[in-house]
Backbone as numpy.savetxt, mean C-alpha at the origin, in Angstrom:
# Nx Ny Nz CAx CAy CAz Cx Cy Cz
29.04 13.41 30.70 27.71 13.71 31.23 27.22 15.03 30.62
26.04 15.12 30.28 25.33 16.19 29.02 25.37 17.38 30.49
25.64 18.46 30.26 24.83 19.80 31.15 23.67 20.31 30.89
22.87 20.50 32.30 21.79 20.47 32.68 21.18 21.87 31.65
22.10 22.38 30.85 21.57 22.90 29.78 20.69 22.54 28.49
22.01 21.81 27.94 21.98 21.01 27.26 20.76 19.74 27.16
20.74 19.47 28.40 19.51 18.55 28.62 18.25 19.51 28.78
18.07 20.52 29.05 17.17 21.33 28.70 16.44 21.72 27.63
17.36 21.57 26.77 17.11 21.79 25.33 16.75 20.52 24.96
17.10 19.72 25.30 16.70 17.92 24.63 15.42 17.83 25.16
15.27 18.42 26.28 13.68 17.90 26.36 12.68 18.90 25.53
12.90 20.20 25.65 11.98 21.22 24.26 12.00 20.53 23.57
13.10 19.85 22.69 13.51 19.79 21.62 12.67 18.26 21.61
12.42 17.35 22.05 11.71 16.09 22.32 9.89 16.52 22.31
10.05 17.88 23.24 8.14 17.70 23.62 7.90 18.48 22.11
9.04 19.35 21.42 8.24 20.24 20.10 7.91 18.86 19.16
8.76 18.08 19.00 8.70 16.59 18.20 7.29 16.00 18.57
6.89 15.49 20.33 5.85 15.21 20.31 4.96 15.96 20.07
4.66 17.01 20.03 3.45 17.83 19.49 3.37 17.93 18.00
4.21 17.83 17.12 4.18 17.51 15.85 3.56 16.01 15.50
4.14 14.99 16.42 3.60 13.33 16.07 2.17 13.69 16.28
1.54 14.24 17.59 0.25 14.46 17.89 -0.76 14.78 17.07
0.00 15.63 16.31 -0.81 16.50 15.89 -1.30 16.29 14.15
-0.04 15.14 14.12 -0.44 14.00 12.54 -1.03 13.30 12.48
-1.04 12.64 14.23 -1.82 11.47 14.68 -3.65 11.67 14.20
-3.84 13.49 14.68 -5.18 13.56 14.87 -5.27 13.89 13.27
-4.84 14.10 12.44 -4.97 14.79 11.05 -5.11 13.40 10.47
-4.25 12.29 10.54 -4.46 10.79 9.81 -5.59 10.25 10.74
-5.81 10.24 11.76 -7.57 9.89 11.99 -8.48 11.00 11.60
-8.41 11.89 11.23 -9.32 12.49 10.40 -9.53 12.40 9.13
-8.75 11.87 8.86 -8.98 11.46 7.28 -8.76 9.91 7.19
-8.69 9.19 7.97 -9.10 7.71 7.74 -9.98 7.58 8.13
-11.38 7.94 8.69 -12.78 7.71 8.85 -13.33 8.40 6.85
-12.62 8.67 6.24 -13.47 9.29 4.83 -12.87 8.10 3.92
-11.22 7.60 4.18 -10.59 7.03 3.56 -11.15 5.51 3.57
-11.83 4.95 4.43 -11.95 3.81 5.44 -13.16 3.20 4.51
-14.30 4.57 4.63 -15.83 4.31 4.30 -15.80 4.37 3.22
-14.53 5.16 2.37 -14.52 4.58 0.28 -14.16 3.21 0.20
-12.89 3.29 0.73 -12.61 1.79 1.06 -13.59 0.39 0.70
-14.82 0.50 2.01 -15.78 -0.46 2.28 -16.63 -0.35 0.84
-16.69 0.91 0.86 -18.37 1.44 -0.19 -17.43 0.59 -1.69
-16.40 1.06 -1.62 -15.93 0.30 -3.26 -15.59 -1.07 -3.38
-15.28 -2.15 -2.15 -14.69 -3.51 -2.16 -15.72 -4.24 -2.66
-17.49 -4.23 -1.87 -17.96 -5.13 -2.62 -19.01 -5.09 -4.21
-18.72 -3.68 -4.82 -18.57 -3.76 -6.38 -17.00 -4.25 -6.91
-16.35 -4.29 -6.42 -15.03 -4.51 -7.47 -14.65 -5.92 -7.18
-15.64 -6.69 -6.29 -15.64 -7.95 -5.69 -16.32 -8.89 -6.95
-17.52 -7.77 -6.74 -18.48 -8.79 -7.33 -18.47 -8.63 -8.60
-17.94 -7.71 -8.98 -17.51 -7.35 -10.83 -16.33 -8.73 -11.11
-15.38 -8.59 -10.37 -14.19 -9.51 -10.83 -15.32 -10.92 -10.67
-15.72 -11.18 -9.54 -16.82 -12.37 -10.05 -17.43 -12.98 -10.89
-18.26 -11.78 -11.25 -18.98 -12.26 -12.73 -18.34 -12.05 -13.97
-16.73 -11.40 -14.03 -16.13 -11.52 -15.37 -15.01 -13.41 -15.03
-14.72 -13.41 -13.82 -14.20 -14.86 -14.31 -15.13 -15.74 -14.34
-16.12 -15.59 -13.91 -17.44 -16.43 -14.30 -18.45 -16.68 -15.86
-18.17 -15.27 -16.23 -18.26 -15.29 -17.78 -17.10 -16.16 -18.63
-15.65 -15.80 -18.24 -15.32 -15.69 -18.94 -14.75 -17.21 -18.84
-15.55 -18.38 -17.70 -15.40 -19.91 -17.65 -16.41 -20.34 -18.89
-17.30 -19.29 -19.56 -18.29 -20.00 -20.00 -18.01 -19.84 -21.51
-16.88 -18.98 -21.85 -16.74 -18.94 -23.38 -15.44 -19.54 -23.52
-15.58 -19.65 -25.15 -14.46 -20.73 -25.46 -13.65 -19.81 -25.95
-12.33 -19.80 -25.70 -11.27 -19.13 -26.10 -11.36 -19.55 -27.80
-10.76 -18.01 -28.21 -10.59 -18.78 -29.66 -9.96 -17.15 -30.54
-9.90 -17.41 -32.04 -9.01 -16.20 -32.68 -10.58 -14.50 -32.26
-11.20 -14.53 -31.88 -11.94 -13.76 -32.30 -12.51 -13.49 -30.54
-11.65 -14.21 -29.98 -12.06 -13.90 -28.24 -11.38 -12.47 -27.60
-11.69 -11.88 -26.71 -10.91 -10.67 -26.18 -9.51 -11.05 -25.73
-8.75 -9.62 -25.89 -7.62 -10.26 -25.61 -7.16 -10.24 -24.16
-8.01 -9.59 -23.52 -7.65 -9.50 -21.99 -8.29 -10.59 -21.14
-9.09 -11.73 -22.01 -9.43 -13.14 -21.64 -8.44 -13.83 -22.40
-8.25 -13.92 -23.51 -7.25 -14.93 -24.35 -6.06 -15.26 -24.31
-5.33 -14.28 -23.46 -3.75 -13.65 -23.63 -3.38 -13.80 -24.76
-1.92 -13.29 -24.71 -1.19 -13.41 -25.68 -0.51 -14.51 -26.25
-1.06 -15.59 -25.98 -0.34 -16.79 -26.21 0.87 -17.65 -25.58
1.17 -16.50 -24.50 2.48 -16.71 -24.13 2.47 -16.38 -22.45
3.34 -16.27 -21.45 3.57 -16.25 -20.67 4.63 -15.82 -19.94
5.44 -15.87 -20.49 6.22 -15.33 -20.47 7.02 -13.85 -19.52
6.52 -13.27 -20.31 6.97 -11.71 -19.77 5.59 -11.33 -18.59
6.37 -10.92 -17.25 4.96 -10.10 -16.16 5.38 -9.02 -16.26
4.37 -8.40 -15.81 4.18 -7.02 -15.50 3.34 -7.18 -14.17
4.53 -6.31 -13.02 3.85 -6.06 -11.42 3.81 -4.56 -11.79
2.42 -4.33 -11.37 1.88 -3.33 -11.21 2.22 -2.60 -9.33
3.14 -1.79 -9.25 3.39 -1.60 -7.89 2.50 -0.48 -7.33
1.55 -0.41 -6.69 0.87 0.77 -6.34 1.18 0.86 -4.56
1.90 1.91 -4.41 2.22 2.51 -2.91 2.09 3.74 -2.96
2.26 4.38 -1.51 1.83 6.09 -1.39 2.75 6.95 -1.82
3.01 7.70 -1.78 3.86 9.04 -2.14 4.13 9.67 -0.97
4.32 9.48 -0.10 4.63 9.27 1.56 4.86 8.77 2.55
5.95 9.24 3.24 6.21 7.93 4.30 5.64 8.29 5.74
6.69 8.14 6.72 6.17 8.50 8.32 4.83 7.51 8.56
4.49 6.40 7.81 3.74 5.36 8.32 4.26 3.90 8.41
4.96 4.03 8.96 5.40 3.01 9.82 6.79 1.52 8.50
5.91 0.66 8.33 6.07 -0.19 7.27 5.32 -0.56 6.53
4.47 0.64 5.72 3.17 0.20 5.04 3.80 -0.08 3.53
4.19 0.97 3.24 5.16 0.93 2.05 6.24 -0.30 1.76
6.80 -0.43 2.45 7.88 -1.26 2.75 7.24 -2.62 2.71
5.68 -3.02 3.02 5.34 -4.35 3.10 5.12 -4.49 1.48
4.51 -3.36 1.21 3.86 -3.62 -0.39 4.78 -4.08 -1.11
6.08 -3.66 -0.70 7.57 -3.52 -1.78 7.82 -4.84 -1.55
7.72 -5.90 -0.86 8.64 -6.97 -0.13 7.74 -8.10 -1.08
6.48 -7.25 -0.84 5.27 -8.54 -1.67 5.51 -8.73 -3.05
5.93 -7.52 -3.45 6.13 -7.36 -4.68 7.53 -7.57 -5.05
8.09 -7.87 -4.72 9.18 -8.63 -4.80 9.72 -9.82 -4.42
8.67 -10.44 -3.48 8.92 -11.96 -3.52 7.93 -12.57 -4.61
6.93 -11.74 -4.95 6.53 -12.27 -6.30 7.11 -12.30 -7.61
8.14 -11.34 -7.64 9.02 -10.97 -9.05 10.05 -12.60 -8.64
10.61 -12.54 -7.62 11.86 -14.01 -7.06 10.84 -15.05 -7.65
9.46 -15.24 -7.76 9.03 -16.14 -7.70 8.62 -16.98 -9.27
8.62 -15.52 -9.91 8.28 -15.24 -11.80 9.93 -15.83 -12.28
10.78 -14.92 -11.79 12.47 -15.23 -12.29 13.00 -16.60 -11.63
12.11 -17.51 -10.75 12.58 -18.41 -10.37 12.39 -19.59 -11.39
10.67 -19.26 -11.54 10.36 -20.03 -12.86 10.92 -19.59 -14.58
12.09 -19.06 -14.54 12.30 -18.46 -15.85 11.89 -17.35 -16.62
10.86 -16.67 -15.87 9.86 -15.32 -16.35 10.69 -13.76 -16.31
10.18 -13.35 -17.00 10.70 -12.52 -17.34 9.95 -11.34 -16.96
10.60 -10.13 -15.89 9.67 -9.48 -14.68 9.67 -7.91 -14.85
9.10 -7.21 -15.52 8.83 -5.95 -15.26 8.12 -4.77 -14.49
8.06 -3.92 -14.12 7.43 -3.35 -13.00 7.12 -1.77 -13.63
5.43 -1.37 -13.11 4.75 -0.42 -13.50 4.68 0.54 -12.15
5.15 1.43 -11.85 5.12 1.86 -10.27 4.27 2.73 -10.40
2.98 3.13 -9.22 2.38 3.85 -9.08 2.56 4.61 -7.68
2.95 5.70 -7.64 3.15 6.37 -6.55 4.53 6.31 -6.35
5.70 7.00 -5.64 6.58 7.09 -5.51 7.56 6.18 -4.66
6.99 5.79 -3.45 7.66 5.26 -2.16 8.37 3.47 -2.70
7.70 3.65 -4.34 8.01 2.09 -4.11 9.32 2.03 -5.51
9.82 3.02 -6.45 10.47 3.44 -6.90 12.07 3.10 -6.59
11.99 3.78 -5.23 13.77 3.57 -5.18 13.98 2.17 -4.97
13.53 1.14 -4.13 13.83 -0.18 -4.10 13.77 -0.76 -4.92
12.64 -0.55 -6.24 12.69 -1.60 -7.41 13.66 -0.91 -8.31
14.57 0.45 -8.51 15.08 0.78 -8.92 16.69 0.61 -8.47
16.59 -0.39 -7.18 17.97 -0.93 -6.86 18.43 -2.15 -6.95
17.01 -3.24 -7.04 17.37 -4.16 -7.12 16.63 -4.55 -8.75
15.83 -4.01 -9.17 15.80 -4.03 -10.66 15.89 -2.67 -11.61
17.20 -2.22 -11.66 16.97 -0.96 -12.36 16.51 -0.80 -13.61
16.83 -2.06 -14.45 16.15 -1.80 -15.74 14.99 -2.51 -16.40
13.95 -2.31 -15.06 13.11 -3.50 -14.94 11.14 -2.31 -14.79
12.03 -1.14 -15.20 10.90 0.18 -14.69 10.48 0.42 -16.01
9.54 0.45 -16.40 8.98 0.96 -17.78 8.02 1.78 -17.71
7.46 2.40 -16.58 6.76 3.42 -16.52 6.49 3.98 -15.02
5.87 5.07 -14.82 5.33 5.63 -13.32 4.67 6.06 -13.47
3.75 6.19 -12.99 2.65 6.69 -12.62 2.58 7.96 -11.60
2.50 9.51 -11.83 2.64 10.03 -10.70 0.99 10.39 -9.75
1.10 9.91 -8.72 0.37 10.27 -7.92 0.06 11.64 -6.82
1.67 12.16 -6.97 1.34 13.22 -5.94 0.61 14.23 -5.70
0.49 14.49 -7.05 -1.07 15.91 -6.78 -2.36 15.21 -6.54
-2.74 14.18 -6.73 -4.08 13.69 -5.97 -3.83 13.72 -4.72
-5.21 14.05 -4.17 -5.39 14.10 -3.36 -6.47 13.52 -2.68
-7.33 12.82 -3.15 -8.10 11.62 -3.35 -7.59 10.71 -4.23
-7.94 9.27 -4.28 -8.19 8.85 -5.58 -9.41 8.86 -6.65
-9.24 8.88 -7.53 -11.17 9.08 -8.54 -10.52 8.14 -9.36
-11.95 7.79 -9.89 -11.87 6.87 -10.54 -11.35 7.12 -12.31
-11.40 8.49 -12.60 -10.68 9.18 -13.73 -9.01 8.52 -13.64
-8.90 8.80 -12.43 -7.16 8.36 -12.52 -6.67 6.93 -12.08
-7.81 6.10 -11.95 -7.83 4.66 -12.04 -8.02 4.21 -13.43
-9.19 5.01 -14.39 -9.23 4.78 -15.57 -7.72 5.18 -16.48
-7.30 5.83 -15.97 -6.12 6.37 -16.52 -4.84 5.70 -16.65
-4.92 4.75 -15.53 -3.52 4.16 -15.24 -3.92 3.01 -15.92
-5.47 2.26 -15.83 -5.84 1.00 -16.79 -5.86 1.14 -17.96
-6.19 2.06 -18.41 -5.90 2.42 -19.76 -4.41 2.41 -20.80
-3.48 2.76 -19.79 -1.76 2.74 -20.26 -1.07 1.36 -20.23
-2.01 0.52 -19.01 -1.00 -0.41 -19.15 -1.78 -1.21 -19.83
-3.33 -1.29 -20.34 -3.96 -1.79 -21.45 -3.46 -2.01 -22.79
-2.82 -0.73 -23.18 -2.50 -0.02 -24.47 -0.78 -0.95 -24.14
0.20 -0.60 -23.44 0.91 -1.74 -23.44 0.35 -3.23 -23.74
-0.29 -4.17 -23.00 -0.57 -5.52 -23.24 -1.11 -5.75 -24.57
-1.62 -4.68 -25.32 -2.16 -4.80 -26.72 -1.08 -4.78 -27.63
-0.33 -3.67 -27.21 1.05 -3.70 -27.79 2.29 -4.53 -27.43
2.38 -5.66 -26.78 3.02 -6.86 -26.54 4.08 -6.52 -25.80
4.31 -5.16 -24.88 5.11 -5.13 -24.30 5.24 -6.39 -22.49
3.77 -6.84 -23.05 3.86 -8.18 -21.60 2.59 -9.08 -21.88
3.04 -9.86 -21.08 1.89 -11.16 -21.31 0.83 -11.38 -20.10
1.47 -11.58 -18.87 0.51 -11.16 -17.37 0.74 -9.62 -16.89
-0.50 -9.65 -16.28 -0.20 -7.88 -15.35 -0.81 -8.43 -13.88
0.21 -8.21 -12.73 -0.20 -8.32 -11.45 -0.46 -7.02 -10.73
-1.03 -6.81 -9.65 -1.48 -5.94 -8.64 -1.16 -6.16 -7.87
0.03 -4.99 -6.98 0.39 -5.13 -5.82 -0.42 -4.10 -5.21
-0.84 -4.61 -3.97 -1.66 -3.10 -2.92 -1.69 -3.97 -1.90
-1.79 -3.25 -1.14 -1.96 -3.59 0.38 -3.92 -3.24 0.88
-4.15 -4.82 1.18 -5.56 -4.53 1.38 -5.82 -4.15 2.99
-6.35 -3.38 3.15 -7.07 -2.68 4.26 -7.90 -3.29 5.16
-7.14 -3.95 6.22 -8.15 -4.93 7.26 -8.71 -4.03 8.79
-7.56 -3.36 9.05 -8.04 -2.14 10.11 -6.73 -1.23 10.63
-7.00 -0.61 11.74 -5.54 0.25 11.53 -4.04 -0.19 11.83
-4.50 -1.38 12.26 -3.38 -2.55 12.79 -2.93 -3.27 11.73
-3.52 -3.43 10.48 -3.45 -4.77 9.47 -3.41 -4.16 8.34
-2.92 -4.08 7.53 -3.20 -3.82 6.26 -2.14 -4.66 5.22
-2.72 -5.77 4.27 -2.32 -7.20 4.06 -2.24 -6.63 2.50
-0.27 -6.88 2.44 0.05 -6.84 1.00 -0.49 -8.14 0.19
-1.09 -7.40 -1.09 -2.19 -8.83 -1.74 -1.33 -8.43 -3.10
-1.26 -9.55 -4.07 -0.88 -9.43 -5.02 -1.74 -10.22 -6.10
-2.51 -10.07 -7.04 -3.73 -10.20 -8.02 -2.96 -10.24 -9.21
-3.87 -11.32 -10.27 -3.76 -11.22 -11.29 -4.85 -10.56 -12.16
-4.38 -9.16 -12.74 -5.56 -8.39 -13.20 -5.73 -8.87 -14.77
-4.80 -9.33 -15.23 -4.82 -9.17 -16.81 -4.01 -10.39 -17.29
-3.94 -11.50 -18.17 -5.37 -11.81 -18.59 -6.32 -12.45 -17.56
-7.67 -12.45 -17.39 -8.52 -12.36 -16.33 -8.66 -14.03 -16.28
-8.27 -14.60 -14.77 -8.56 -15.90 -14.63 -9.62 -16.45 -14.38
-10.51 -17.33 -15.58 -11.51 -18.11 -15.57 -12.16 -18.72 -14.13
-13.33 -18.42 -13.25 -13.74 -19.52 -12.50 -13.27 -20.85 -12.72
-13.80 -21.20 -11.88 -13.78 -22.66 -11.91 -14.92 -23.33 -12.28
-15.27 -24.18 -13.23 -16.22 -24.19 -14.04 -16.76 -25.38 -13.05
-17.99 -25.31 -12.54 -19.49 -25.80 -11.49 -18.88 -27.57 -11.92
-18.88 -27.77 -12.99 -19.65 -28.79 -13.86 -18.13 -29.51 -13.61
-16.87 -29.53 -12.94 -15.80 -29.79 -13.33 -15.56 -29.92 -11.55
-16.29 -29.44 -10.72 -15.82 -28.93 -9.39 -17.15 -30.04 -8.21
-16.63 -31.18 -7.81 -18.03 -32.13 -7.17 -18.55 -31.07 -6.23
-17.70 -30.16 -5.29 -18.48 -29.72 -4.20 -18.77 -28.92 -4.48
-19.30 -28.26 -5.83 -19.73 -26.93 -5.90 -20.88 -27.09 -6.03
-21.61 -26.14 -5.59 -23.67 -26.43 -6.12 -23.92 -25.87 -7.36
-24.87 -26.41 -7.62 -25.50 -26.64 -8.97 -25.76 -25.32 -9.63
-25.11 -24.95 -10.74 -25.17 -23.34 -10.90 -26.70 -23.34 -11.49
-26.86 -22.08 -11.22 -28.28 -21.39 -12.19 -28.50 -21.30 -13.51
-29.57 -21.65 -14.03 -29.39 -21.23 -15.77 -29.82 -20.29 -15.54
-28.54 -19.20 -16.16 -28.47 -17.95 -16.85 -28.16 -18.10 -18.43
-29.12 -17.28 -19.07 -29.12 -16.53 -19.95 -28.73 -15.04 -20.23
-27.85 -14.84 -21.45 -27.13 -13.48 -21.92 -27.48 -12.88 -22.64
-28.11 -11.85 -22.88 -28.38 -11.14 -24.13 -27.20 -9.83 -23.75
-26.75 -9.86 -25.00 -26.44 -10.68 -26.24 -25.56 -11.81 -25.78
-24.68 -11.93 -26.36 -23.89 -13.47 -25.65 -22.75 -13.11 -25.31
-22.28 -13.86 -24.17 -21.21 -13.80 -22.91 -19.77 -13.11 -23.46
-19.34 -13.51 -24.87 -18.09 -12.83 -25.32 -18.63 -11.13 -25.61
-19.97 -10.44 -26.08 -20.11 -9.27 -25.66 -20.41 -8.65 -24.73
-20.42 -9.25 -23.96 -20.66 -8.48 -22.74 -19.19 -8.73 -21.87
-18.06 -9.78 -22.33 -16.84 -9.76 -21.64 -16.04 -8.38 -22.39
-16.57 -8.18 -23.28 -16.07 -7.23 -24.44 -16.21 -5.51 -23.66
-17.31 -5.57 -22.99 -17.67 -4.62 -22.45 -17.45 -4.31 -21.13
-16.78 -5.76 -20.67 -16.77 -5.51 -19.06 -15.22 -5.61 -18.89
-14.52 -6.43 -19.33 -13.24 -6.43 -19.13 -12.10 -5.12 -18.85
-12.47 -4.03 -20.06 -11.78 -2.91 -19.39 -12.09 -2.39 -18.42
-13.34 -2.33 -18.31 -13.53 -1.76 -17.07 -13.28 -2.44 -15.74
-13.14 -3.69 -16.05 -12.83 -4.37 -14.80 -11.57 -4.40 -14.27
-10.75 -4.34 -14.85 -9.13 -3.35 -15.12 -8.91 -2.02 -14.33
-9.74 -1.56 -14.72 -10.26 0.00 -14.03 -10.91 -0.18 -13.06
-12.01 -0.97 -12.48 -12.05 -1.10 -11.04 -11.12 -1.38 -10.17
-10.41 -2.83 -10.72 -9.71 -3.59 -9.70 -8.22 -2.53 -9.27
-7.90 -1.68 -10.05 -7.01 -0.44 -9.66 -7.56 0.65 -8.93
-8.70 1.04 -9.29 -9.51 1.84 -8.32 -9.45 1.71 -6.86
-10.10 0.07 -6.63 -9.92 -0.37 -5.59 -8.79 -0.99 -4.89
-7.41 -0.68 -5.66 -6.28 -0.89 -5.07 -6.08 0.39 -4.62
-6.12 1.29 -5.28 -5.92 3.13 -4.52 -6.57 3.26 -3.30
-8.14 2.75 -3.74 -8.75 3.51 -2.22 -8.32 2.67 -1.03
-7.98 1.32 -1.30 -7.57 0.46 0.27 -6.35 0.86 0.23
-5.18 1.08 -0.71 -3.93 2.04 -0.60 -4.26 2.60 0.69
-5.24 4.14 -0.08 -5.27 5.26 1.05 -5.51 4.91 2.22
-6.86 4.05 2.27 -6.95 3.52 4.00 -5.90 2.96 4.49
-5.01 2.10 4.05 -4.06 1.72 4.71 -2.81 3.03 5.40
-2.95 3.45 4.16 -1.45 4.48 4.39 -1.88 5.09 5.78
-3.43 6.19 6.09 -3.91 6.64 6.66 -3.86 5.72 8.89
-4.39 4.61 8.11 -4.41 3.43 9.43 -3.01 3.59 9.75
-2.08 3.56 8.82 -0.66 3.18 9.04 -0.01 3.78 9.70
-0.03 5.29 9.52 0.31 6.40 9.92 -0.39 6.74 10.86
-1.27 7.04 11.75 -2.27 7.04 12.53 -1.21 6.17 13.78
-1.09 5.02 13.52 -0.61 4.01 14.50 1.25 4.32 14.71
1.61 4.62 13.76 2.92 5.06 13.78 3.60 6.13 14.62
2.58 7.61 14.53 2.62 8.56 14.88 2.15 8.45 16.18
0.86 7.40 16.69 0.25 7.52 18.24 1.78 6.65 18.71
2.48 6.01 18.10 3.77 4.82 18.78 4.59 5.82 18.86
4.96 6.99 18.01 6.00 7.95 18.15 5.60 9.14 19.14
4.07 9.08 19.63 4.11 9.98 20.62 4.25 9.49 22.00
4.14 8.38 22.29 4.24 7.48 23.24 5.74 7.55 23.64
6.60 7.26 22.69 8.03 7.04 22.72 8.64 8.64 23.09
8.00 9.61 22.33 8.37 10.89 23.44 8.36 10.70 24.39
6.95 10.73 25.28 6.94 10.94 26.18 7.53 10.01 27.17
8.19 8.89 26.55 8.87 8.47 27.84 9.98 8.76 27.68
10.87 9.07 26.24 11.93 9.89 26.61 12.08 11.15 27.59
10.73 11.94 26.85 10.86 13.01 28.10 10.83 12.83 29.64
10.21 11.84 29.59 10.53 11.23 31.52 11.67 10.75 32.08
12.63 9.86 31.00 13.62 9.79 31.59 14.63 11.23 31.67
14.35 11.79 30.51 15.33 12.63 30.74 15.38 13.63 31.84
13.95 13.89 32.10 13.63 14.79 33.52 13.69 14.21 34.56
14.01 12.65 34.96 14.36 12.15 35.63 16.35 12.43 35.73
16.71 12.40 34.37 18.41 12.77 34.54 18.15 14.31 34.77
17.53 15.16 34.63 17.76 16.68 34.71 17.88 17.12 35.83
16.78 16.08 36.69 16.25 16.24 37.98 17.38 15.92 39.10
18.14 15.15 38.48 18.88 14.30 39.56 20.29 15.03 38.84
20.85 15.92 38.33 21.77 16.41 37.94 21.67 17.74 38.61
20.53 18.46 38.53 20.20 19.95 39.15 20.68 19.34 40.87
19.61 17.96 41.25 19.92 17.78 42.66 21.34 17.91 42.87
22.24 17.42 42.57 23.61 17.31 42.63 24.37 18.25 42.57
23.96 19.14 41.46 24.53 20.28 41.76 24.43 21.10 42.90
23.42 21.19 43.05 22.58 22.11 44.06 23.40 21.58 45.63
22.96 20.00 45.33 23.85 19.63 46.96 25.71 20.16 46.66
26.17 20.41 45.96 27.64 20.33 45.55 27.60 22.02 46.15
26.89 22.56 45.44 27.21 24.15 46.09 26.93 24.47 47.57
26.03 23.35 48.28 25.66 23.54 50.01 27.18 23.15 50.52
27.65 21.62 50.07 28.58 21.12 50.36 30.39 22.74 50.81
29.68 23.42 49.46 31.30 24.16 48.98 30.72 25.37 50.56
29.63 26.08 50.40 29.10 27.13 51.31 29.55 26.62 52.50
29.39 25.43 52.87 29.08 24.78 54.46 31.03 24.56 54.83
31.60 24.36 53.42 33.06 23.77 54.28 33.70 25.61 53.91
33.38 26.59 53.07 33.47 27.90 53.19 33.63 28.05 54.91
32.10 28.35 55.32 32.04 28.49 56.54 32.66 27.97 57.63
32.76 26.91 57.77 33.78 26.43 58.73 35.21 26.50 58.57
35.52 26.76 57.23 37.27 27.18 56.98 37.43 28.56 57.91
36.42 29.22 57.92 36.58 31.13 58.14 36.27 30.64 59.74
């Protein structure tokens, strides 16, 4: 049985803990109302961009003189998962979902014979693909001195693993992130960013309605020419900023569950402190009272 010291100290030592969870709690809802509203403000451009490039890119004919981030490489072969997670934990299983997604998609590449490499962005997702694929890491990405995401360092990371796929170090590139539904949800998604998958062409599809004639100036392979990297560079953009909202939601909910869980430790235990002091207290009347009647 602990002394009523000892349990003294467990409860400081419990309420200094909850005032620390508290006090992360209110710091990750302060910064998931900024994280939340990039979030929204960036999903439906990077929506409607990926739209109109697989929609273009149903309307041209592949061929030697087509882009190569529509054409692929001919092959199939070799993936590349792009892992993007935070550089921080203390949120719950946000990290941990991204990693699981991204790895039942790698089981799913090596099931079919593929051959699976991994681009990590941010740290948290590192040691697991570095245990169960150690020589499967060909680059990182460090994230920790941001402190936002910008779109400089979305261009940055599309740009490297661009310059790879040109240079044949892979044939697909996937996107792992966890998309941002609210502070309860945040849904590991895994995308194919590179080479960019064609719509579904109107004319091939009975229940689709009747597309619009559009016209291109200049024509649809220059303007895929022009949109494709950048669409690379959005669709990572907008894996960072629902990243951050998530991490933020994640943690937020983690930290209000870890202050909760104080405080009912601290109740039971002042319930044992309470009822240990009583005991004592009656133990010393007990010793006074048979004192007195010995004399």
């Amino acid at each position: 049985m602990a002394s009523l010291k000892s349990l003294k100290m467990r409860i400081g030592s419990v309420k200094s803990t909850q005032k620390i969870t508290k006090a992360m709690k209110m710091v990750a809802a302060a910064k998931l109302r900024r994280a939340q509203a990039n979030a929204e403000a960036g999903r439906p451009y990077a929506t409607r961009l990926a739209a109109v490039v697989a929609s273009l890119a149903s309307r041209v004919s592949v061929g030697p003189h087509s882009p190569k981030l529509i054409a692929g490489t001919g092959s199939d072969q070799t993936h590349l998962i792009v892992l993007a997670t935070g550089d921080r934990g203390l949120a719950g299983a946000f990290n941990t979902n991204i990693v699981r997604a991204a790895r039942r998609k790698a089981e799913q590449l090596e099931a079919a014979g593929k051959t699976v490499l991994f681009y990590i962005v941010g740290r948290k997702g590192r040691p697991v693909i570095q245990r169960f694929y150690p020589s499967a890491i060909i680059a990182q990405h460090d994230t920790s001195a941001m402190k936002a995401p910008g779109y400089t360092d979305a261009q940055a990371i599309a740009e490297d693993i661009s310059q790879r796929y040109f240079a044949g170090q892979f044939d697909v590139a996937h996107l792992a992130y966890a998309n941002f539904r609210s502070t309860l949800l945040q849904e590991p998604t895994v995308d194919q960013i590179i080479p960019v998958v064609p719509a579904v062409n109107p004319a091939n599809d009975k229940n689709a309605a009747p597309a619009a004639a559009t016209e291109y100036e200049p024509d649809e392979e220059a303007i895929l020419a022009a949109l494709l990297p950048r669409n690379v560079a959005i669709q990572v953009y907008r894996a960072l900023l629902e990243n951050q909202a998530g991490f933020y939601g994640s943690q937020m909910t983690a930290m209000d569950n870890a202050t909760r869980n104080a405080g009912d430790m601290i109740k039971k235990l002042a319930i044992i402190y309470n009822r240990q002091r009583q005991a004592a207290i009656t133990t010393e009347l007990v010793e006074i009272i048979s004192g007195a009647e010995a004399l």
